[in-house]
Amino acid sequence: MSQQRSQHGKRASGNSGQDVRAAAARALAPVISQQGSLAALDENSVVARDRGLLKELCFGTCRQLPRLEALANSLLKQPFKKRDSDIHALLLLGIYQLLYMRIPAHAAVGETAGAARLLGKEWATRVLNGCLRRLQRESEELQAAVDKDESIALAHPRWLLDALRNAWPEQWRAIVEANNQPGPMTLRVNQHHNDREAYIERLTEQGLSGELCAHSPDGITLNTPCDVTLLPGFSEGHVSVQDEAAQLCAALLGPALAPRPGAQVLDACSAPGGKTAHLLEQFDIALTALDSDNQRLSRVESTLERLGLSATLQNVDATQRDWWNGTPFEAILLDAPCSGTGVIRRHPDIKTLRRKEDIRKLAKLQQQLLDNLWPMLREGGTLLYATCSVLPEENAQQIEAFLARTPDAKVTTPSDVAWGIQSGQGRQLFPEQGRHDGFFYARLEKQSA
């Protein structure tokens, strides 16, 4: 199997090299033991110059984790004890560097093994050295052996691979390949300050470059990701980071919102706030943004503050109605909690943390949200259902079941758009390398009783 090597050319050296690997091991240990996620990654745990490497190590290792785990099992005479999950993480990090990064092998081995001392486990340096040097010697044979298992060769858990193949017999392999590559950095230009062409000129002046998105009229995909602090006008709200698929939300709600200045709009699951902000940039509306997680809701507040926008924020459960004052909404955006299977490349720990049985539980929650929110929509109003999933149980099948039990719901999902494919009564986008993430949209209108 040919290996795609990262372009991260950073060469670690001295204590800094061991520090960043120890920090990565601390961050990965709870993920591989299914006790935490990469959302808790603290980039400030290392010096500024090592933060890019820290992210590369953590996200890249998670992206290839099923394969790395199989190779680690081949290298170890016996597994590490549970209390040594940080050392196990170091081994996975070492394998990732040797196979997928352009870090010199001696640095990948030496700095990774040496990082065990910073974790207070000097005994592990010899074990890590031995395993990683054996991988250097026997790389082709070891990889060929583990890759006999298709789920390992493709770095996806078996249940997910089967689900993708069953749902999308023609597209599943392209989905998997896209999942195993980093997602691009896409921007949403605030048209109140610049159009896209003018903003590309501003990027060029900063030594950056990008391409206009094919489907979002506000989107630019950077040719090379960068820190947001380097983006012209970022702190002033001239631009935001948002995937192209997520930007399509505003265009889909446009027909309902543009003719109705001051319309009451509900964003039922709003965090982290990208779609909330986009709607407020585009339309003259009174928006209420909900989220059941107060910490995540604070991210919405920060986003709106940076952009100079305002909304009514409420830390409530959208499956309940005790927060609602009874005034119906002109439009409702339900960006429902989901499996995240369309954004695995951005959240690769999903491969480890998500389970097959989670899909049924998430589908039940989505059903509860749809049924609870629909009565809050006025007659003639629009509900836009969205997920970042590629699984039909959460998407086309969910909407089909809702329509069967909701006689006043009429489908208005456009079929003449250039993005995605028709999937039931909605549109399904798949993750594409260098382009948008996987997403599903279904647009519904409430008819007169």
CSV table of C-alpha atoms in Angstrom, one decimal:
chain,number,residue,atom,x,y,z
A,1,MET,CA,0.0,0.0,0.0
A,2,SER,CA,1.5,3.3,-1.0
A,3,GLN,CA,1.7,5.8,1.8
A,4,GLN,CA,0.7,9.5,1.5
A,5,ARG,CA,3.3,11.5,3.5
A,6,SER,CA,2.4,14.7,5.1
A,7,GLN,CA,4.0,17.9,3.8
A,8,HIS,CA,4.8,18.9,7.4
A,9,GLY,CA,8.5,19.3,7.1
A,10,LYS,CA,9.2,20.3,10.7
A,11,ARG,CA,12.1,18.6,12.3
A,12,ALA,CA,11.9,18.4,16.0
A,13,SER,CA,15.1,18.7,18.0
A,14,GLY,CA,16.2,18.7,21.6
A,15,ASN,CA,13.8,19.0,24.5
A,16,SER,CA,11.2,20.8,22.3
A,17,GLY,CA,10.9,17.6,20.2
A,18,GLN,CA,10.3,15.5,23.2
A,19,ASP,CA,8.0,18.1,24.8
A,20,VAL,CA,5.6,18.1,21.8
A,21,ARG,CA,5.5,14.3,21.6
A,22,ALA,CA,4.8,14.0,25.3
A,23,ALA,CA,2.0,16.6,24.9
A,24,ALA,CA,0.6,14.7,22.0
A,25,ALA,CA,0.6,11.5,24.0
A,26,ARG,CA,-1.2,13.1,26.9
A,27,ALA,CA,-3.8,14.4,24.5
A,28,LEU,CA,-4.2,11.1,22.7
A,29,ALA,CA,-4.3,8.8,25.7
A,30,PRO,CA,-7.9,9.6,26.7
A,31,VAL,CA,-9.0,9.3,23.0
A,32,ILE,CA,-7.6,5.9,22.5
A,33,SER,CA,-9.0,4.7,25.8
A,34,GLN,CA,-12.4,6.3,24.8
A,35,GLN,CA,-12.4,8.6,27.7
A,36,GLY,CA,-12.1,11.9,25.8
A,37,SER,CA,-11.9,13.6,22.5
A,38,LEU,CA,-9.6,15.9,20.5
A,39,ALA,CA,-11.9,18.7,21.3
A,40,ALA,CA,-9.9,18.9,24.6
A,41,LEU,CA,-6.6,19.4,22.8
A,42,ASP,CA,-4.7,22.3,24.4
A,43,GLU,CA,-2.5,23.8,21.7
A,44,ASN,CA,-1.0,26.1,24.3
A,45,SER,CA,0.6,23.1,26.1
A,46,VAL,CA,3.6,23.5,23.8
A,47,VAL,CA,5.6,26.5,22.6
A,48,ALA,CA,4.1,28.5,19.7
A,49,ARG,CA,6.5,27.1,17.0
A,50,ASP,CA,5.4,23.5,17.9
A,51,ARG,CA,1.6,24.0,17.8
A,52,GLY,CA,1.3,23.0,14.1
A,53,LEU,CA,3.3,19.9,14.8
A,54,LEU,CA,1.2,19.0,17.8
A,55,LYS,CA,-2.0,19.2,15.8
A,56,GLU,CA,-0.5,17.2,12.9
A,57,LEU,CA,0.6,14.5,15.3
A,58,CYS,CA,-2.7,14.2,17.1
A,59,PHE,CA,-5.1,14.6,14.2
A,60,GLY,CA,-3.0,12.5,11.8
A,61,THR,CA,-2.6,9.7,14.3
A,62,CYS,CA,-6.4,9.6,14.9
A,63,ARG,CA,-7.0,9.7,11.1
A,64,GLN,CA,-4.9,6.5,10.7
A,65,LEU,CA,-5.7,5.0,14.1
A,66,PRO,CA,-7.2,1.7,13.1
A,67,ARG,CA,-4.1,0.9,11.0
A,68,LEU,CA,-1.7,2.2,13.6
A,69,GLU,CA,-3.3,0.1,16.3
A,70,ALA,CA,-3.0,-3.0,14.2
A,71,LEU,CA,0.7,-2.3,13.6
A,72,ALA,CA,1.3,-1.6,17.3
A,73,ASN,CA,-0.3,-5.0,18.2
A,74,SER,CA,2.1,-6.6,15.7
A,75,LEU,CA,5.1,-4.9,17.3
A,76,LEU,CA,4.3,-5.6,20.9
A,77,LYS,CA,5.0,-8.9,22.7
A,78,GLN,CA,2.2,-8.0,25.1
A,79,PRO,CA,0.0,-4.9,25.3
A,80,PHE,CA,0.7,-2.0,27.7
A,81,LYS,CA,-1.2,-1.9,30.9
A,82,LYS,CA,-4.2,0.4,31.1
A,83,ARG,CA,-2.3,2.9,33.3
A,84,ASP,CA,0.3,3.2,30.5
A,85,SER,CA,-2.1,4.4,27.8
A,86,ASP,CA,0.2,7.4,27.4
A,87,ILE,CA,3.0,5.1,26.4
A,88,HIS,CA,0.8,3.3,24.0
A,89,ALA,CA,-0.1,6.7,22.5
A,90,LEU,CA,3.6,7.4,22.1
A,91,LEU,CA,4.1,4.2,20.1
A,92,LEU,CA,1.2,5.1,17.8
A,93,LEU,CA,2.7,8.5,17.4
A,94,GLY,CA,6.1,7.0,16.5
A,95,ILE,CA,4.5,4.7,13.9
A,96,TYR,CA,2.6,7.6,12.4
A,97,GLN,CA,5.8,9.6,12.0
A,98,LEU,CA,7.7,6.8,10.4
A,99,LEU,CA,5.0,6.0,7.9
A,100,TYR,CA,3.2,9.2,7.2
A,101,MET,CA,5.4,12.2,8.0
A,102,ARG,CA,8.6,13.6,6.5
A,103,ILE,CA,10.4,13.7,9.8
A,104,PRO,CA,13.8,12.0,9.7
A,105,ALA,CA,13.5,8.5,11.0
A,106,HIS,CA,16.2,9.0,13.7
A,107,ALA,CA,14.3,12.0,15.1
A,108,ALA,CA,10.9,10.2,14.9
A,109,VAL,CA,12.4,7.2,16.9
A,110,GLY,CA,14.7,9.1,19.3
A,111,GLU,CA,12.4,12.0,20.2
A,112,THR,CA,9.4,9.7,20.6
A,113,ALA,CA,11.2,7.2,22.8
A,114,GLY,CA,12.8,10.0,24.8
A,115,ALA,CA,9.4,11.6,25.5
A,116,ALA,CA,8.6,8.7,27.8
A,117,ARG,CA,11.0,10.2,30.3
A,118,LEU,CA,8.8,13.4,30.4
A,119,LEU,CA,5.9,11.2,31.2
A,120,GLY,CA,7.8,9.8,34.2
A,121,LYS,CA,8.2,6.3,32.6
A,122,GLU,CA,11.9,6.0,31.6
A,123,TRP,CA,11.5,2.2,31.4
A,124,ALA,CA,9.4,2.6,28.3
A,125,THR,CA,12.2,4.2,26.2
A,126,ARG,CA,13.8,0.8,25.5
A,127,VAL,CA,10.4,-0.7,24.6
A,128,LEU,CA,9.5,2.1,22.2
A,129,ASN,CA,13.0,2.2,20.7
A,130,GLY,CA,12.8,-1.6,20.0
A,131,CYS,CA,9.3,-1.5,18.5
A,132,LEU,CA,10.0,1.5,16.2
A,133,ARG,CA,13.4,0.2,15.0
A,134,ARG,CA,11.7,-3.1,14.2
A,135,LEU,CA,9.1,-1.3,12.2
A,136,GLN,CA,11.9,0.4,10.2
A,137,ARG,CA,13.5,-3.0,9.5
A,138,GLU,CA,10.3,-4.9,8.7
A,139,SER,CA,8.0,-2.2,7.5
A,140,GLU,CA,6.8,-3.7,4.2
A,141,GLU,CA,6.1,-7.1,5.7
A,142,LEU,CA,4.3,-5.8,8.8
A,143,GLN,CA,2.2,-3.4,6.7
A,144,ALA,CA,1.3,-6.1,4.2
A,145,ALA,CA,0.2,-8.4,7.0
A,146,VAL,CA,-2.2,-6.0,8.7
A,147,ASP,CA,-3.6,-4.7,5.4
A,148,LYS,CA,-5.1,-8.1,4.6
A,149,ASP,CA,-7.9,-6.8,6.7
A,150,GLU,CA,-9.8,-4.3,4.5
A,151,SER,CA,-11.0,-2.2,7.5
A,152,ILE,CA,-7.4,-1.8,8.7
A,153,ALA,CA,-6.0,-1.1,5.2
A,154,LEU,CA,-8.7,1.7,4.8
A,155,ALA,CA,-8.3,2.9,8.4
A,156,HIS,CA,-12.0,2.7,9.3
A,157,PRO,CA,-13.8,0.5,11.9
A,158,ARG,CA,-15.6,-2.4,10.3
A,159,TRP,CA,-19.1,-1.3,11.3
A,160,LEU,CA,-18.6,2.0,9.6
A,161,LEU,CA,-17.0,0.6,6.5
A,162,ASP,CA,-20.0,-1.8,6.2
A,163,ALA,CA,-22.5,1.0,6.7
A,164,LEU,CA,-20.9,3.2,4.0
A,165,ARG,CA,-20.7,0.3,1.5
A,166,ASN,CA,-24.3,-0.6,2.1
A,167,ALA,CA,-25.6,2.9,1.9
A,168,TRP,CA,-23.4,4.1,-1.0
A,169,PRO,CA,-22.2,1.2,-3.1
A,170,GLU,CA,-20.9,3.5,-5.8
A,171,GLN,CA,-19.4,6.3,-3.6
A,172,TRP,CA,-18.2,4.5,-0.5
A,173,ARG,CA,-14.6,4.2,-1.5
A,174,ALA,CA,-14.3,7.8,-2.4
A,175,ILE,CA,-15.9,8.7,0.9
A,176,VAL,CA,-13.3,6.6,2.8
A,177,GLU,CA,-10.4,8.1,0.8
A,178,ALA,CA,-11.6,11.6,1.6
A,179,ASN,CA,-12.0,10.8,5.3
A,180,ASN,CA,-8.3,9.8,5.4
A,181,GLN,CA,-7.0,13.1,4.1
A,182,PRO,CA,-7.1,16.4,6.0
A,183,GLY,CA,-9.9,18.7,5.0
A,184,PRO,CA,-9.2,22.0,3.3
A,185,MET,CA,-9.5,25.4,5.0
A,186,THR,CA,-12.4,27.2,3.6
A,187,LEU,CA,-13.4,30.8,4.3
A,188,ARG,CA,-16.8,32.6,4.2
A,189,VAL,CA,-16.4,36.2,3.1
A,190,ASN,CA,-18.6,38.7,4.8
A,191,GLN,CA,-20.1,40.5,1.8
A,192,HIS,CA,-20.8,43.6,3.9
A,193,HIS,CA,-17.0,44.3,3.7
A,194,ASN,CA,-15.7,42.6,0.6
A,195,ASP,CA,-16.8,40.5,-2.3
A,196,ARG,CA,-14.8,37.3,-2.9
A,197,GLU,CA,-12.7,38.6,-5.7
A,198,ALA,CA,-11.6,41.6,-3.7
A,199,TYR,CA,-10.8,39.4,-0.7
A,200,ILE,CA,-8.7,37.1,-2.8
A,201,GLU,CA,-6.7,40.2,-3.8
A,202,ARG,CA,-6.2,40.9,0.0
A,203,LEU,CA,-5.1,37.4,0.5
A,204,THR,CA,-2.5,37.7,-2.3
A,205,GLU,CA,-1.1,40.9,-0.7
A,206,GLN,CA,-0.6,38.8,2.5
A,207,GLY,CA,1.2,36.0,0.5
A,208,LEU,CA,-1.8,33.7,0.7
A,209,SER,CA,-3.8,32.2,-2.1
A,210,GLY,CA,-7.2,30.5,-2.7
A,211,GLU,CA,-9.8,29.5,-5.1
A,212,LEU,CA,-13.5,30.5,-5.4
A,213,CYS,CA,-15.8,27.7,-4.1
A,214,ALA,CA,-18.0,26.2,-6.8
A,215,HIS,CA,-21.3,26.2,-4.9
A,216,SER,CA,-21.2,28.8,-2.2
A,217,PRO,CA,-21.2,32.4,-3.4
A,218,ASP,CA,-19.4,33.5,-0.3
A,219,GLY,CA,-16.7,30.8,-0.1
A,220,ILE,CA,-13.0,30.7,-0.8
A,221,THR,CA,-10.9,27.6,-0.3
A,222,LEU,CA,-7.3,28.3,0.7
A,223,ASN,CA,-4.6,26.5,-1.3
A,224,THR,CA,-2.7,26.1,2.0
A,225,PRO,CA,-4.2,26.4,5.5
A,226,CYS,CA,-3.0,29.1,7.8
A,227,ASP,CA,-3.5,30.5,11.2
A,228,VAL,CA,-6.6,32.7,11.4
A,229,THR,CA,-4.5,35.6,12.7
A,230,LEU,CA,-2.9,35.8,9.2
A,231,LEU,CA,-6.3,36.3,7.5
A,232,PRO,CA,-6.8,40.0,6.5
A,233,GLY,CA,-9.6,41.5,8.5
A,234,PHE,CA,-10.4,38.4,10.5
A,235,SER,CA,-10.5,40.2,13.9
A,236,GLU,CA,-12.7,42.9,12.3
A,237,GLY,CA,-15.2,40.3,11.1
A,238,HIS,CA,-14.5,40.5,7.4
A,239,VAL,CA,-14.1,36.8,7.0
A,240,SER,CA,-14.8,33.5,8.9
A,241,VAL,CA,-13.7,29.9,8.6
A,242,GLN,CA,-16.6,27.7,7.5
A,243,ASP,CA,-16.8,24.7,5.2
A,244,GLU,CA,-18.5,25.2,1.8
A,245,ALA,CA,-21.2,22.6,2.5
A,246,ALA,CA,-22.2,24.4,5.7
A,247,GLN,CA,-22.4,27.7,3.9
A,248,LEU,CA,-25.2,26.4,1.7
A,249,CYS,CA,-27.6,26.7,4.6
A,250,ALA,CA,-28.0,30.5,4.0
A,251,ALA,CA,-28.8,30.0,0.3
A,252,LEU,CA,-31.4,27.3,1.1
A,253,LEU,CA,-33.2,29.6,3.6
A,254,GLY,CA,-32.9,32.6,1.4
A,255,PRO,CA,-36.3,32.2,-0.3
A,256,ALA,CA,-38.0,32.2,3.1
A,257,LEU,CA,-36.0,35.0,4.7
A,258,ALA,CA,-35.1,37.6,2.0
A,259,PRO,CA,-38.7,38.8,1.4
A,260,ARG,CA,-39.5,39.1,5.1
A,261,PRO,CA,-37.4,41.8,6.9
A,262,GLY,CA,-37.5,41.3,10.6
A,263,ALA,CA,-38.6,37.7,10.4
A,264,GLN,CA,-38.4,35.6,13.6
A,265,VAL,CA,-35.9,32.8,13.0
A,266,LEU,CA,-34.8,29.9,15.2
A,267,ASP,CA,-31.5,28.2,15.1
A,268,ALA,CA,-32.3,25.3,17.3
A,269,CYS,CA,-28.8,23.7,17.7
A,270,SER,CA,-26.6,26.7,17.0
A,271,ALA,CA,-23.1,26.0,18.4
A,272,PRO,CA,-20.5,26.8,17.4
A,273,GLY,CA,-22.3,29.5,15.5
A,274,GLY,CA,-21.1,29.5,11.9
A,275,LYS,CA,-24.6,29.1,10.4
A,276,THR,CA,-26.1,31.5,12.9
A,277,ALA,CA,-23.6,34.2,11.9
A,278,HIS,CA,-24.0,33.5,8.2
A,279,LEU,CA,-27.8,34.0,8.4
A,280,LEU,CA,-27.3,37.3,10.3
A,281,GLU,CA,-24.8,38.5,7.7
A,282,GLN,CA,-27.2,37.7,4.9
A,283,PHE,CA,-30.6,38.7,6.2
A,284,ASP,CA,-32.4,41.3,8.2
A,285,ILE,CA,-33.9,38.9,10.8
A,286,ALA,CA,-34.5,38.5,14.5
A,287,LEU,CA,-32.7,35.3,15.4
A,288,THR,CA,-33.0,33.1,18.5
A,289,ALA,CA,-30.1,30.7,18.9
A,290,LEU,CA,-30.4,27.7,21.2
A,291,ASP,CA,-27.9,25.2,22.5
A,292,SER,CA,-28.1,22.7,25.4
A,293,ASP,CA,-24.4,23.1,26.2
A,294,ASN,CA,-23.7,26.4,27.8
A,295,GLN,CA,-19.9,26.2,27.1
A,296,ARG,CA,-20.6,25.7,23.4
A,297,LEU,CA,-23.1,28.5,23.5
A,298,SER,CA,-20.4,30.8,24.7
A,299,ARG,CA,-18.6,30.1,21.4
A,300,VAL,CA,-21.6,31.3,19.5
A,301,GLU,CA,-21.5,34.5,21.6
A,302,SER,CA,-17.8,35.0,20.8
A,303,THR,CA,-18.4,34.5,17.1
A,304,LEU,CA,-21.2,37.0,17.0
A,305,GLU,CA,-19.2,39.5,19.0
A,306,ARG,CA,-16.2,39.3,16.6
A,307,LEU,CA,-18.6,39.8,13.6
A,308,GLY,CA,-20.5,42.7,15.3
A,309,LEU,CA,-23.8,40.7,15.1
A,310,SER,CA,-26.5,40.1,17.7
A,311,ALA,CA,-29.0,37.4,18.5
A,312,THR,CA,-31.0,36.1,21.4
A,313,LEU,CA,-29.0,33.2,22.9
A,314,GLN,CA,-30.7,30.7,25.2
A,315,ASN,CA,-29.1,27.7,27.0
A,316,VAL,CA,-32.0,25.3,26.7
A,317,ASP,CA,-33.0,21.9,25.4
A,318,ALA,CA,-34.6,22.1,22.0
A,319,THR,CA,-36.5,18.8,22.6
A,320,GLN,CA,-38.5,20.8,25.2
A,321,ARG,CA,-40.9,23.8,24.8
A,322,ASP,CA,-40.7,25.3,28.3
A,323,TRP,CA,-38.5,28.1,26.9
A,324,TRP,CA,-40.8,29.1,24.0
A,325,ASN,CA,-43.1,32.1,24.4
A,326,GLY,CA,-45.7,30.8,21.9
A,327,THR,CA,-44.8,33.2,19.0
A,328,PRO,CA,-44.3,31.1,15.9
A,329,PHE,CA,-41.2,31.3,13.8
A,330,GLU,CA,-41.0,32.2,10.2
A,331,ALA,CA,-38.1,29.8,9.7
A,332,ILE,CA,-36.3,27.2,11.8
A,333,LEU,CA,-32.9,25.8,11.2
A,334,LEU,CA,-32.4,22.4,12.7
A,335,ASP,CA,-28.7,21.5,12.3
A,336,ALA,CA,-29.3,18.3,14.3
A,337,PRO,CA,-26.8,16.4,16.5
A,338,CYS,CA,-25.5,13.6,14.4
A,339,SER,CA,-22.8,11.0,13.9
A,340,GLY,CA,-20.4,13.4,12.2
A,341,THR,CA,-19.7,10.8,9.6
A,342,GLY,CA,-19.5,13.6,6.9
A,343,VAL,CA,-16.7,15.4,8.8
A,344,ILE,CA,-14.5,12.6,9.9
A,345,ARG,CA,-11.5,14.1,8.3
A,346,ARG,CA,-11.9,17.2,10.6
A,347,HIS,CA,-12.8,15.1,13.6
A,348,PRO,CA,-10.9,11.8,13.1
A,349,ASP,CA,-11.4,10.7,16.7
A,350,ILE,CA,-14.9,9.8,15.5
A,351,LYS,CA,-13.4,6.6,14.2
A,352,THR,CA,-12.6,5.6,17.7
A,353,LEU,CA,-15.3,7.2,19.8
A,354,ARG,CA,-18.4,6.5,17.6
A,355,ARG,CA,-20.2,3.1,17.9
A,356,LYS,CA,-22.7,1.4,15.6
A,357,GLU,CA,-25.4,1.6,18.3
A,358,ASP,CA,-24.9,5.4,18.6
A,359,ILE,CA,-26.7,5.8,15.2
A,360,ARG,CA,-30.0,4.5,16.5
A,361,LYS,CA,-29.8,6.8,19.6
A,362,LEU,CA,-28.9,9.8,17.4
A,363,ALA,CA,-31.8,9.1,15.0
A,364,LYS,CA,-34.2,9.0,18.0
A,365,LEU,CA,-32.9,12.4,19.2
A,366,GLN,CA,-33.3,13.8,15.7
A,367,GLN,CA,-36.9,12.6,15.6
A,368,GLN,CA,-37.6,14.2,19.0
A,369,LEU,CA,-36.2,17.5,17.8
A,370,LEU,CA,-38.2,17.5,14.5
A,371,ASP,CA,-41.5,16.6,16.3
A,372,ASN,CA,-40.9,19.2,19.0
A,373,LEU,CA,-39.9,22.1,16.8
A,374,TRP,CA,-42.5,21.7,14.0
A,375,PRO,CA,-45.4,23.1,16.0
A,376,MET,CA,-43.3,26.3,16.6
A,377,LEU,CA,-43.2,27.0,12.8
A,378,ARG,CA,-45.9,29.3,11.4
A,379,GLU,CA,-48.1,28.2,8.5
A,380,GLY,CA,-46.2,28.8,5.3
A,381,GLY,CA,-42.9,28.8,7.3
A,382,THR,CA,-39.8,26.9,6.4
A,383,LEU,CA,-37.8,24.3,8.4
A,384,LEU,CA,-34.4,23.4,7.1
A,385,TYR,CA,-33.1,20.1,8.4
A,386,ALA,CA,-29.3,19.6,8.2
A,387,THR,CA,-26.7,17.1,9.4
A,388,CYS,CA,-23.0,16.6,8.8
A,389,SER,CA,-23.7,12.9,8.4
A,390,VAL,CA,-23.6,10.6,5.3
A,391,LEU,CA,-25.7,7.8,6.9
A,392,PRO,CA,-29.3,7.5,5.5
A,393,GLU,CA,-30.7,6.6,9.0
A,394,GLU,CA,-30.0,10.2,10.1
A,395,ASN,CA,-30.9,11.8,6.8
A,396,ALA,CA,-33.2,10.5,4.0
A,397,GLN,CA,-34.8,7.9,6.2
A,398,GLN,CA,-35.3,10.4,9.0
A,399,ILE,CA,-37.1,12.8,6.7
A,400,GLU,CA,-39.2,10.1,5.1
A,401,ALA,CA,-40.4,8.9,8.5
A,402,PHE,CA,-41.2,12.6,9.5
A,403,LEU,CA,-43.2,13.2,6.4
A,404,ALA,CA,-45.2,10.0,7.0
A,405,ARG,CA,-46.3,11.2,10.4
A,406,THR,CA,-46.6,14.9,9.6
A,407,PRO,CA,-49.4,15.6,7.0
A,408,ASP,CA,-48.9,19.4,6.9
A,409,ALA,CA,-45.2,19.1,5.9
A,410,LYS,CA,-44.4,19.7,2.2
A,411,VAL,CA,-41.0,19.1,0.7
A,412,THR,CA,-39.3,22.1,-1.0
A,413,THR,CA,-35.8,20.8,-1.2
A,414,PRO,CA,-34.4,22.1,-4.6
A,415,SER,CA,-33.6,19.5,-7.2
A,416,ASP,CA,-32.0,21.8,-9.7
A,417,VAL,CA,-28.8,22.7,-7.8
A,418,ALA,CA,-25.3,21.7,-8.9
A,419,TRP,CA,-24.2,20.3,-5.5
A,420,GLY,CA,-24.9,16.9,-4.0
A,421,ILE,CA,-27.2,14.1,-5.2
A,422,GLN,CA,-30.9,13.5,-4.6
A,423,SER,CA,-31.3,11.3,-1.6
A,424,GLY,CA,-34.9,10.6,-0.7
A,425,GLN,CA,-36.5,14.0,-0.2
A,426,GLY,CA,-33.2,15.8,0.5
A,427,ARG,CA,-29.7,16.5,-1.0
A,428,GLN,CA,-26.7,14.5,0.1
A,429,LEU,CA,-23.2,15.9,-0.2
A,430,PHE,CA,-20.2,13.6,0.2
A,431,PRO,CA,-16.7,14.7,1.5
A,432,GLU,CA,-14.5,15.5,-1.4
A,433,GLN,CA,-10.7,15.8,-1.3
A,434,GLY,CA,-9.8,19.5,-1.4
A,435,ARG,CA,-13.4,20.5,-1.4
A,436,HIS,CA,-16.5,20.4,0.8
A,437,ASP,CA,-17.4,18.1,3.7
A,438,GLY,CA,-20.2,15.6,3.8
A,439,PHE,CA,-23.6,17.1,4.5
A,440,PHE,CA,-27.3,16.5,4.2
A,441,TYR,CA,-30.1,19.1,3.7
A,442,ALA,CA,-33.9,18.7,3.5
A,443,ARG,CA,-36.2,21.8,3.3
A,444,LEU,CA,-39.8,21.6,4.4
A,445,GLU,CA,-42.7,24.0,4.3
A,446,LYS,CA,-45.6,24.0,6.7
A,447,GLN,CA,-48.9,23.9,4.8
A,448,SER,CA,-52.3,25.2,6.0
A,449,ALA,CA,-54.1,22.8,8.2
